[in-house]
Coordinates of C-alpha atoms and ligand atoms in Angstrom, one line a residue:
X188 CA 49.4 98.2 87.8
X189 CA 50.9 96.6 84.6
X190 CA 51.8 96.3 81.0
X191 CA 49.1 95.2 78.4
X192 CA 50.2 94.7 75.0
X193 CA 53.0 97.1 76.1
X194 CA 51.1 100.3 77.6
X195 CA 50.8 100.5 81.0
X196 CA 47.5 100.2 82.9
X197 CA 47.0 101.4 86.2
X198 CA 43.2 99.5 87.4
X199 CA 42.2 99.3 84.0
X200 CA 42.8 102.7 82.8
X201 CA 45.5 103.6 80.0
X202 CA 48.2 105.7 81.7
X203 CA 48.1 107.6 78.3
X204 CA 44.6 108.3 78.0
X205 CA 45.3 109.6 81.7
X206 CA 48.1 112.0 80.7
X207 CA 45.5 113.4 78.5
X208 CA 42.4 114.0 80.4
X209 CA 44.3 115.4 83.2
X210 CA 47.3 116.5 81.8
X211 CA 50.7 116.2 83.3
X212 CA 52.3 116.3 86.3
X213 CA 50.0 113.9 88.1
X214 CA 49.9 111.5 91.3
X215 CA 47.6 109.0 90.1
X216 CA 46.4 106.6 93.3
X217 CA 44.8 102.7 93.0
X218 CA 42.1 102.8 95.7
X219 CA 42.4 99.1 94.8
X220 CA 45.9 98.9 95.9
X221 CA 45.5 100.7 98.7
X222 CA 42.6 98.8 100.3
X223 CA 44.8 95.7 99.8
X224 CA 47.5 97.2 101.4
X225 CA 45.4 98.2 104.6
X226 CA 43.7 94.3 104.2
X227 CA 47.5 93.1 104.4
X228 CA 48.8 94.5 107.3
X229 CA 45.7 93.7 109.4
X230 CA 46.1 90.0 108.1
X231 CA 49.3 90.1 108.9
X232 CA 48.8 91.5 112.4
X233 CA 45.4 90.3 113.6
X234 CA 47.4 88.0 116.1
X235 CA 47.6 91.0 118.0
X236 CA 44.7 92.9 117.4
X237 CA 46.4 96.6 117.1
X238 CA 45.2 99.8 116.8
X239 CA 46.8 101.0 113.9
X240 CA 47.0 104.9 113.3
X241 CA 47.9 106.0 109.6
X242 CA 50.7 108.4 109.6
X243 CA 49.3 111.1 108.2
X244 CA 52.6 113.1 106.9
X245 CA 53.0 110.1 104.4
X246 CA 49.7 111.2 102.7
X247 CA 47.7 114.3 103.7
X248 CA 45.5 114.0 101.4
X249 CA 41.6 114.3 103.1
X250 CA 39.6 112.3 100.5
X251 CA 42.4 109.2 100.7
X252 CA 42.5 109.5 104.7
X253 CA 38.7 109.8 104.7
X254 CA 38.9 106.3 102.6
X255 CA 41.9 104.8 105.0
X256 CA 39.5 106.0 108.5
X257 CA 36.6 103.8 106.5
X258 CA 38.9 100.9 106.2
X259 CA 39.4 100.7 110.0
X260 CA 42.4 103.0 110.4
X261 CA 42.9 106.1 112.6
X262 CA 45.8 108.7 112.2
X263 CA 49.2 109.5 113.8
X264 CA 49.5 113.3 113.6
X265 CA 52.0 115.9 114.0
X266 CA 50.8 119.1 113.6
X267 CA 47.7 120.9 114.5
X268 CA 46.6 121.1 110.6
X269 CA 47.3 117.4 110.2
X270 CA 44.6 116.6 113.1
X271 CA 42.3 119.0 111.2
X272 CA 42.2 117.2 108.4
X273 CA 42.1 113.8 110.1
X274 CA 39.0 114.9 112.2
X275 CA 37.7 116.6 109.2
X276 CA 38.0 113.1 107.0
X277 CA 35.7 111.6 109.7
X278 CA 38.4 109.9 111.6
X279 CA 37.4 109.8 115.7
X280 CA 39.5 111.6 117.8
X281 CA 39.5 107.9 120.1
X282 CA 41.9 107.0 117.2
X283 CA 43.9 109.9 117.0
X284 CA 47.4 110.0 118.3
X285 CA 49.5 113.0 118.3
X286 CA 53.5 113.2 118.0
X287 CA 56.2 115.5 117.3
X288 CA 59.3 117.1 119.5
X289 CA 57.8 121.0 118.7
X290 CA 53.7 120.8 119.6
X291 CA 53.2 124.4 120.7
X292 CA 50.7 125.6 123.4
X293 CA 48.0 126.0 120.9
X294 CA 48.2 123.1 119.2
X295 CA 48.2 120.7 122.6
X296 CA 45.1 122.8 124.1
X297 CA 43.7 121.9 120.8
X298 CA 44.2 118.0 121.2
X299 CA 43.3 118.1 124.7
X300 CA 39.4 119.7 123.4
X301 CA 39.2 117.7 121.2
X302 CA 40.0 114.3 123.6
X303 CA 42.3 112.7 121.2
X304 CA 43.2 109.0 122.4
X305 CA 47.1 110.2 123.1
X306 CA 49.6 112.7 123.0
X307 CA 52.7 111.1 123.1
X308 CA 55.3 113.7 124.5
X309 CA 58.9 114.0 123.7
X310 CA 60.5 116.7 126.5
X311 CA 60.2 117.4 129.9
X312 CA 59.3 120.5 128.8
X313 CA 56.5 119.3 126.9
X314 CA 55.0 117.4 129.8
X315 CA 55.0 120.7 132.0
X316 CA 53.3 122.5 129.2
X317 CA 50.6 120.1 128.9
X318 CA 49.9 119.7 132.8
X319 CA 49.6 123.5 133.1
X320 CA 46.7 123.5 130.1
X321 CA 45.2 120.8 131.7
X322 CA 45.0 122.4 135.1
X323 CA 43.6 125.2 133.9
X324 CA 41.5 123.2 131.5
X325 CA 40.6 121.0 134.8
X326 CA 41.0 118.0 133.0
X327 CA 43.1 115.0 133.4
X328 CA 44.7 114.1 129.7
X329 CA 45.8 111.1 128.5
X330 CA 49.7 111.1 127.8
X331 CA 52.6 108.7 125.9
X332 CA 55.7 109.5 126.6
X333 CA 58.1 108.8 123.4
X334 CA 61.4 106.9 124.3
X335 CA 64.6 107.2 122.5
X336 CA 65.7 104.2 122.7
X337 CA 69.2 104.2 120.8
X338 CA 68.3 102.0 118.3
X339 CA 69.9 101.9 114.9
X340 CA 67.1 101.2 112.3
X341 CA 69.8 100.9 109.7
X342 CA 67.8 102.6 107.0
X343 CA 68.9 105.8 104.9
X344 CA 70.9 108.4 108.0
X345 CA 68.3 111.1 107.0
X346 CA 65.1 109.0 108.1
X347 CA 66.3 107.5 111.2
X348 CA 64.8 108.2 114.5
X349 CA 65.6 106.0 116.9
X350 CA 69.2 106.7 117.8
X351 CA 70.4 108.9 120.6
X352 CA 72.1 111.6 118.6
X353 CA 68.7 111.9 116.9
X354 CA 66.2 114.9 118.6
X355 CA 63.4 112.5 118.9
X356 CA 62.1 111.1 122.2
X357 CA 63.6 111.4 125.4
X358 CA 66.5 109.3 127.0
X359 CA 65.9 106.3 129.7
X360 CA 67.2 107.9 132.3
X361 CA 64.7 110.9 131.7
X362 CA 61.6 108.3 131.0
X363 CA 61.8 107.1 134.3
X364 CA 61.6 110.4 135.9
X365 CA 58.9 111.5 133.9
X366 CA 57.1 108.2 134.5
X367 CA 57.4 109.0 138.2
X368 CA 56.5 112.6 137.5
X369 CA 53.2 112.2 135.3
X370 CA 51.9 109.4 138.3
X371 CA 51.6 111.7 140.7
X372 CA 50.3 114.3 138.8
X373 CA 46.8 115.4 139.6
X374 CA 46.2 116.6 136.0
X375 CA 47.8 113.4 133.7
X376 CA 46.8 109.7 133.1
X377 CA 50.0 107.8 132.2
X378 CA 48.8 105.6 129.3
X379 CA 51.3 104.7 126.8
X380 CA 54.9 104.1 126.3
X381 CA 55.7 105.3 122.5
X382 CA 58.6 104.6 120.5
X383 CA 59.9 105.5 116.7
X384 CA 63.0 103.8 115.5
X385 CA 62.8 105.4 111.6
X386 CA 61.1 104.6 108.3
X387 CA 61.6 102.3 105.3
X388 CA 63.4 99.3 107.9
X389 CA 63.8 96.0 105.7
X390 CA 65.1 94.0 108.3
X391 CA 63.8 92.3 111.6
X392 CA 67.0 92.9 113.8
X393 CA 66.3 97.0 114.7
X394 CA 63.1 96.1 115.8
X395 CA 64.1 92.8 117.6
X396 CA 66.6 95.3 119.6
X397 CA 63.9 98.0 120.5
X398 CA 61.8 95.5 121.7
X399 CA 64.7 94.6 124.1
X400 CA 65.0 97.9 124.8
X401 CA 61.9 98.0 125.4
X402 CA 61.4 94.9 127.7
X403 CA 64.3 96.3 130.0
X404 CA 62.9 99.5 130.8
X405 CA 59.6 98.7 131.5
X406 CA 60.7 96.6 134.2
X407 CA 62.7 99.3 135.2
X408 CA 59.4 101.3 135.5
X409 CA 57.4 98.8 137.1
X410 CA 54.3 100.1 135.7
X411 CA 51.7 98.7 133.4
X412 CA 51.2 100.8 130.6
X413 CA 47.5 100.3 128.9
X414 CA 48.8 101.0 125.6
X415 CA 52.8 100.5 124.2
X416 CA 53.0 102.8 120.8
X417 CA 55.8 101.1 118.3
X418 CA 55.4 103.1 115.7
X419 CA 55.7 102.7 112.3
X420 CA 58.6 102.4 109.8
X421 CA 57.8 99.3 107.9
X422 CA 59.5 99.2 104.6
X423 CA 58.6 98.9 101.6
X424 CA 59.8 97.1 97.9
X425 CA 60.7 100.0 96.0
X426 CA 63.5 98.6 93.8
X427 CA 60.9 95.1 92.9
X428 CA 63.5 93.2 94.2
X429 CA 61.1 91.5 96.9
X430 CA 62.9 92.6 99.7
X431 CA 60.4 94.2 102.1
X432 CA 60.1 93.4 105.7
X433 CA 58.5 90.5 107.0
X434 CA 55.4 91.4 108.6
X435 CA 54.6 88.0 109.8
X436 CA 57.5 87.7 111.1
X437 CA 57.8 91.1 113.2
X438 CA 54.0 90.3 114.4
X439 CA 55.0 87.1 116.2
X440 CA 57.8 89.1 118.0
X441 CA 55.3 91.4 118.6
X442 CA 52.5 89.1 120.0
X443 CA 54.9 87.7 122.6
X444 CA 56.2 91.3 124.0
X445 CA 52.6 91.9 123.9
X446 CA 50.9 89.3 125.9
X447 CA 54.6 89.4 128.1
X448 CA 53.3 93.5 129.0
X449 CA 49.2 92.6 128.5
X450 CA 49.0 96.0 127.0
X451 CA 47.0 97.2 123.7
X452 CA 49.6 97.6 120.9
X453 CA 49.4 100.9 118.5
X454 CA 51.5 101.1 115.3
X455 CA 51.9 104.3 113.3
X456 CA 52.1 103.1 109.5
X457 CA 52.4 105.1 106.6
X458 CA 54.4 104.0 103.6
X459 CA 53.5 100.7 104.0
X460 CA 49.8 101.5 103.6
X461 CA 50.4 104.2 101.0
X462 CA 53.6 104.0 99.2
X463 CA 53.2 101.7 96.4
X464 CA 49.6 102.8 95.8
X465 CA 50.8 106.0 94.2
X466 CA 52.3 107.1 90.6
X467 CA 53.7 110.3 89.2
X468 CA 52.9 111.0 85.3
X469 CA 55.1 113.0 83.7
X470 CA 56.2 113.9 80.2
X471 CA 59.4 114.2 78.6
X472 CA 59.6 118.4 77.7
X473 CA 63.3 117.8 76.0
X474 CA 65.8 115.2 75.4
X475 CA 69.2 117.2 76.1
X476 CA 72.8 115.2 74.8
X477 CA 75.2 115.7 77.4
X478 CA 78.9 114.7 77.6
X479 CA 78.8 111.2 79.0
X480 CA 74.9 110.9 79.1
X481 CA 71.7 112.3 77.8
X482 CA 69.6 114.3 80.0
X483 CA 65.9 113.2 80.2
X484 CA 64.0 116.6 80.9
X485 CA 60.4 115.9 82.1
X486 CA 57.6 118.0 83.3
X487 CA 57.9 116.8 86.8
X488 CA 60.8 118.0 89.7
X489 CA 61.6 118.2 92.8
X490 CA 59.1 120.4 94.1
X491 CA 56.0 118.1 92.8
X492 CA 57.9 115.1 94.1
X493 CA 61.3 115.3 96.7
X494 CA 62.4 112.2 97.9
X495 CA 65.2 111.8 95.5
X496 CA 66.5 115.6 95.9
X497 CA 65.6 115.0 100.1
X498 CA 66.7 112.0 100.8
X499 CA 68.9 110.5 97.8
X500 CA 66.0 108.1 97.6
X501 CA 65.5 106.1 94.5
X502 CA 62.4 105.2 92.6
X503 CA 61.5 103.4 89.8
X504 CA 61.5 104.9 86.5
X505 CA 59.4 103.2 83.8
X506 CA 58.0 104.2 80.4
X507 CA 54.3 104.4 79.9
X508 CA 54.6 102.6 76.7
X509 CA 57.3 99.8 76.1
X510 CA 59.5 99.9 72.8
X511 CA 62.0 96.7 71.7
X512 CA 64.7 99.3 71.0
X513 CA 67.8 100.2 73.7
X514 CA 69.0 103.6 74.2
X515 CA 72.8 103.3 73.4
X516 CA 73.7 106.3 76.1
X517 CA 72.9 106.3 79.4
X518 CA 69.5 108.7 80.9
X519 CA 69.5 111.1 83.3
X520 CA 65.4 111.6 84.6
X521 CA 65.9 114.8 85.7
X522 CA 63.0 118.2 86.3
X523 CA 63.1 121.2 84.8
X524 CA 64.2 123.2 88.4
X525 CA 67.6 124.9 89.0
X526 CA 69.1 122.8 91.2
X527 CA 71.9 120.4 90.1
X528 CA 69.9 117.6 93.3
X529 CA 66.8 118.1 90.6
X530 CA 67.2 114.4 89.8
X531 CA 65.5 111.6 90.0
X532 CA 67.3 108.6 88.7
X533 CA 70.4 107.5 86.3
X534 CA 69.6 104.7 84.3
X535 CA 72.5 103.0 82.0
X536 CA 69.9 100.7 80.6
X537 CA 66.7 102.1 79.3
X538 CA 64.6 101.7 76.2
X539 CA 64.9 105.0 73.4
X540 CA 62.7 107.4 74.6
X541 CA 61.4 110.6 72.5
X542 CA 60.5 114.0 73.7
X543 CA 56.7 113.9 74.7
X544 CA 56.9 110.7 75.8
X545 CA 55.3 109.5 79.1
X546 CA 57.2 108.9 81.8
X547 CA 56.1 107.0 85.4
X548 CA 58.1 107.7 88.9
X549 CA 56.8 104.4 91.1
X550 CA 55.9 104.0 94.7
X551 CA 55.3 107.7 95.2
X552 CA 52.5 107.3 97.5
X553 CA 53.9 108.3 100.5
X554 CA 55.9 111.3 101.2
X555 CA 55.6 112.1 98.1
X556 CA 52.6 114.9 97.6
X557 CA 52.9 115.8 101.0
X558 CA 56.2 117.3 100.5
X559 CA 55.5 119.1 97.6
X560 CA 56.3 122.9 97.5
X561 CA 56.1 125.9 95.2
X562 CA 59.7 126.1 94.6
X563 CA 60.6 127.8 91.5
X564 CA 57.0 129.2 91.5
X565 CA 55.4 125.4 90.3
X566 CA 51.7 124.7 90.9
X567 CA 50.9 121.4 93.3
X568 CA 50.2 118.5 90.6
X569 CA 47.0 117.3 90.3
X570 CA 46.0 114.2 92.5
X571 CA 43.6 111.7 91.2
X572 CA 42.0 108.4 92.3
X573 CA 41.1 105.4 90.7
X574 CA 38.5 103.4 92.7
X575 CA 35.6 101.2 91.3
X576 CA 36.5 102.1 87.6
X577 CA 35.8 105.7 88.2
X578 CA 38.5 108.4 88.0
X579 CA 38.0 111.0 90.3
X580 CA 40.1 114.1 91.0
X581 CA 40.6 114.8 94.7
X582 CA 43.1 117.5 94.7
X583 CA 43.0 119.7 91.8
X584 CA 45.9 120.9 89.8
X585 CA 47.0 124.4 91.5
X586 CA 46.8 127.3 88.9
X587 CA 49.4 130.3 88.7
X588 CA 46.8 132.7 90.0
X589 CA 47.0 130.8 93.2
X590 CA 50.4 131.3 93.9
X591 CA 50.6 135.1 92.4
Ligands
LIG265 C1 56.8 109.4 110.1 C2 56.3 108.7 111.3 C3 55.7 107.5 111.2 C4 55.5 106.8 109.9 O1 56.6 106.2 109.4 P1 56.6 105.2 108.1 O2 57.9 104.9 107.8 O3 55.9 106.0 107.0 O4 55.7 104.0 108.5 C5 55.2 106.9 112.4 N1 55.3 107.5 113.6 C6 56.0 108.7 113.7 C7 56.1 109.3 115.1 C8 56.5 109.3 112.6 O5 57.1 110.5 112.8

């Protein structure tokens, strides 16, 4: 992904030429990118020999996960429509791990069919549930439990995880009564201790803490666990300023916690395989003047892509086609919805930009289709993927009749 003679190529192809077969809105994916990604992390990680489960709410997306379970992954789900597709994109269930605080009966009689590697639990409650379907079931089933471990992952408030005013995992004090409860149950196998801490984490420290954490209560437990779950949360460079986290580094912490427990090590991934694989294409509709600023009105909003309006995140804006001139006000990328948080980035410095001119929102890979909606009655973009100079699409535009 970059500029040639000033127009911007994603794997070859002209992002214009794009914008023009397969019209605007769309999530345009590098396979190329994302098999590098996956190559990356297992580089970076082979010390240690994980089994690494793709996050699946970071991309849903069956032709991409069916292309992540050939690359060696398997999936981290948390719903019962998640593990569909995951199973339906070829991915075993002996690489599937389930989470979430909410998994209803249905969904954890599902998992426990289907033999899934783990459900990692996150409430007494949840335990209880899943001991009565497998008594009935007569089957012994494989459980995680999660641990809160009051960490602070020092990321954005609204994707943290790991801290005990959060509703994820369950306290220390209730892990090791759980522990104790699940190994005398008739109907359980106690396999895995699972943690979460939160998502886009830059820095070592959070996870040098949860490790401590970590270390102190499963002494506490005295119990070898066959598999310790650490999540994912890895974070990615989306400003370019080559601040992401240090893989390397966090796998030699890792390897030393790991042979300390001799357990299997499972990591839950998702924007750092995805994120940076993905961009949005959209085009300018109108250029609006506005008191202090000019408002940059493109095809694209909040419901084709949230993370800005969610989360106040912030994602590279760049033109498709690179001008000399300098805009002498400052932009405001916003979509057409009404909602003032329909906004994805103010930009003091930008080059002139014209109505109908292409527009491209970075690093959009993860959490970025999958949280999509038909607000303001708006068709799901089209989603296609470049891979082995082929463009293929593998989610097709919605069309109004769909949604009315
Ligand atoms: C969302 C989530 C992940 C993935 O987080 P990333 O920041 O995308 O790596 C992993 N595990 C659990 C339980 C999650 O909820």
């Amino acid at each position: 992904m970059r500029y040639k003679s000033k127009k911007f190529l994603i794997d070859g192809f002209n992002v214009d030429k794009i914008a023009k077969t397969y019209k605007t809105p769309v999530y345009c994916y590098s396979f190329k990118r994302l098999r590098e990604n996956i190559k990356d992390f297992k580089k970076n990680f082979k010390r240690i020999n994980p089994l690494t489960c793709f996050s699946v709410k970071a991309n849903s997306n069956k032709i991409l996960l069916n292309e992540i379970g050939k690359l060696g992954l398997g999936a981290d789900v948390v719903s019962i429509g998640e593990l569909l597709k995951a199973l339906k994109s070829g991915i075993k269930p002996n690489k599937i791990v389930f989470s979430g605080v909410g998994k209803t009966k249905n969904e954890l009689s599902f998992a426990i069919e289907k033999k899934i590697l783990l459900i990692n639990a996150e409430s007494k409650s949840e335990i209880l549930e899943i001991e009565k379907i497998a008594k009935s079931k007569k089957r012994k089933v494989n459980v995680g439990i999660r641990l809160n471990p009051n960490t602070d992952a020092k990321t954005l408030s609204q994707i943290s995880t790991g801290k005990k005013e959060n509703k994820f995992g369950v306290s220390e004090k209730r892990f090791l009564e759980l522990t104790k409860y699940i190994r005398h149950s008739k109907y359980m196998n106690l396999k895995c201790l699972s943690v979460h801490i939160g998502s886009q984490i830059l820095d070592i420290k959070p996870y040098e803490k949860m490790l401590m954490v970590l270390n102190k209560i499963i002494k506490k437990t005295n119990y070898h666990f066959e598999y310790i779950d650490l999540g994912g949360g890895m974070g990615i460079d989306y400003k370019n300023s080559n601040k992401k986290l240090n893989l390397k580094k966090y796998s030699l912490i890792v390897k030393k916690f790991k042979e300390k427990h001799k357990t299997k090590i499972i990591f839950e991934p998702g924007r750092s395989i995805i994120g940076n694989s993905g961009i949005l294409i959209t085009k300018i509709i109108y250029i609006k003047e506005g008191h202090k600023k000019n408002f940059v009105i493109l095809d694209a909003a909040m419901n084709d892509f949230m993370r800005p309006a969610l989360y106040n995140a912030r994602h590279r804006i760049i033109p498709a086609i690179k001008n000399e001139s300098q805009s002498n006000k400052t932009y405001e990328f916003v979509g057409p919805i009404c909602e003032s948080t329909d906004k994805f980035s103010t930009n003091k410095k930008f080059q002139k930009l014209h109505e109908n001119d292409l527009i491209l929102i970075c690093d959009v890979g993860a959490y970025g289709m999958s949280l999509s909606s038909n607000y303001n009655t708006r068709p799901k973009p089209v989603e296609i993927l470049i891979k082995n100079s082929k463009i293929k699409i593998i989610n097709k535009r919605q069309n109004l009749k769909d949604l009315i």
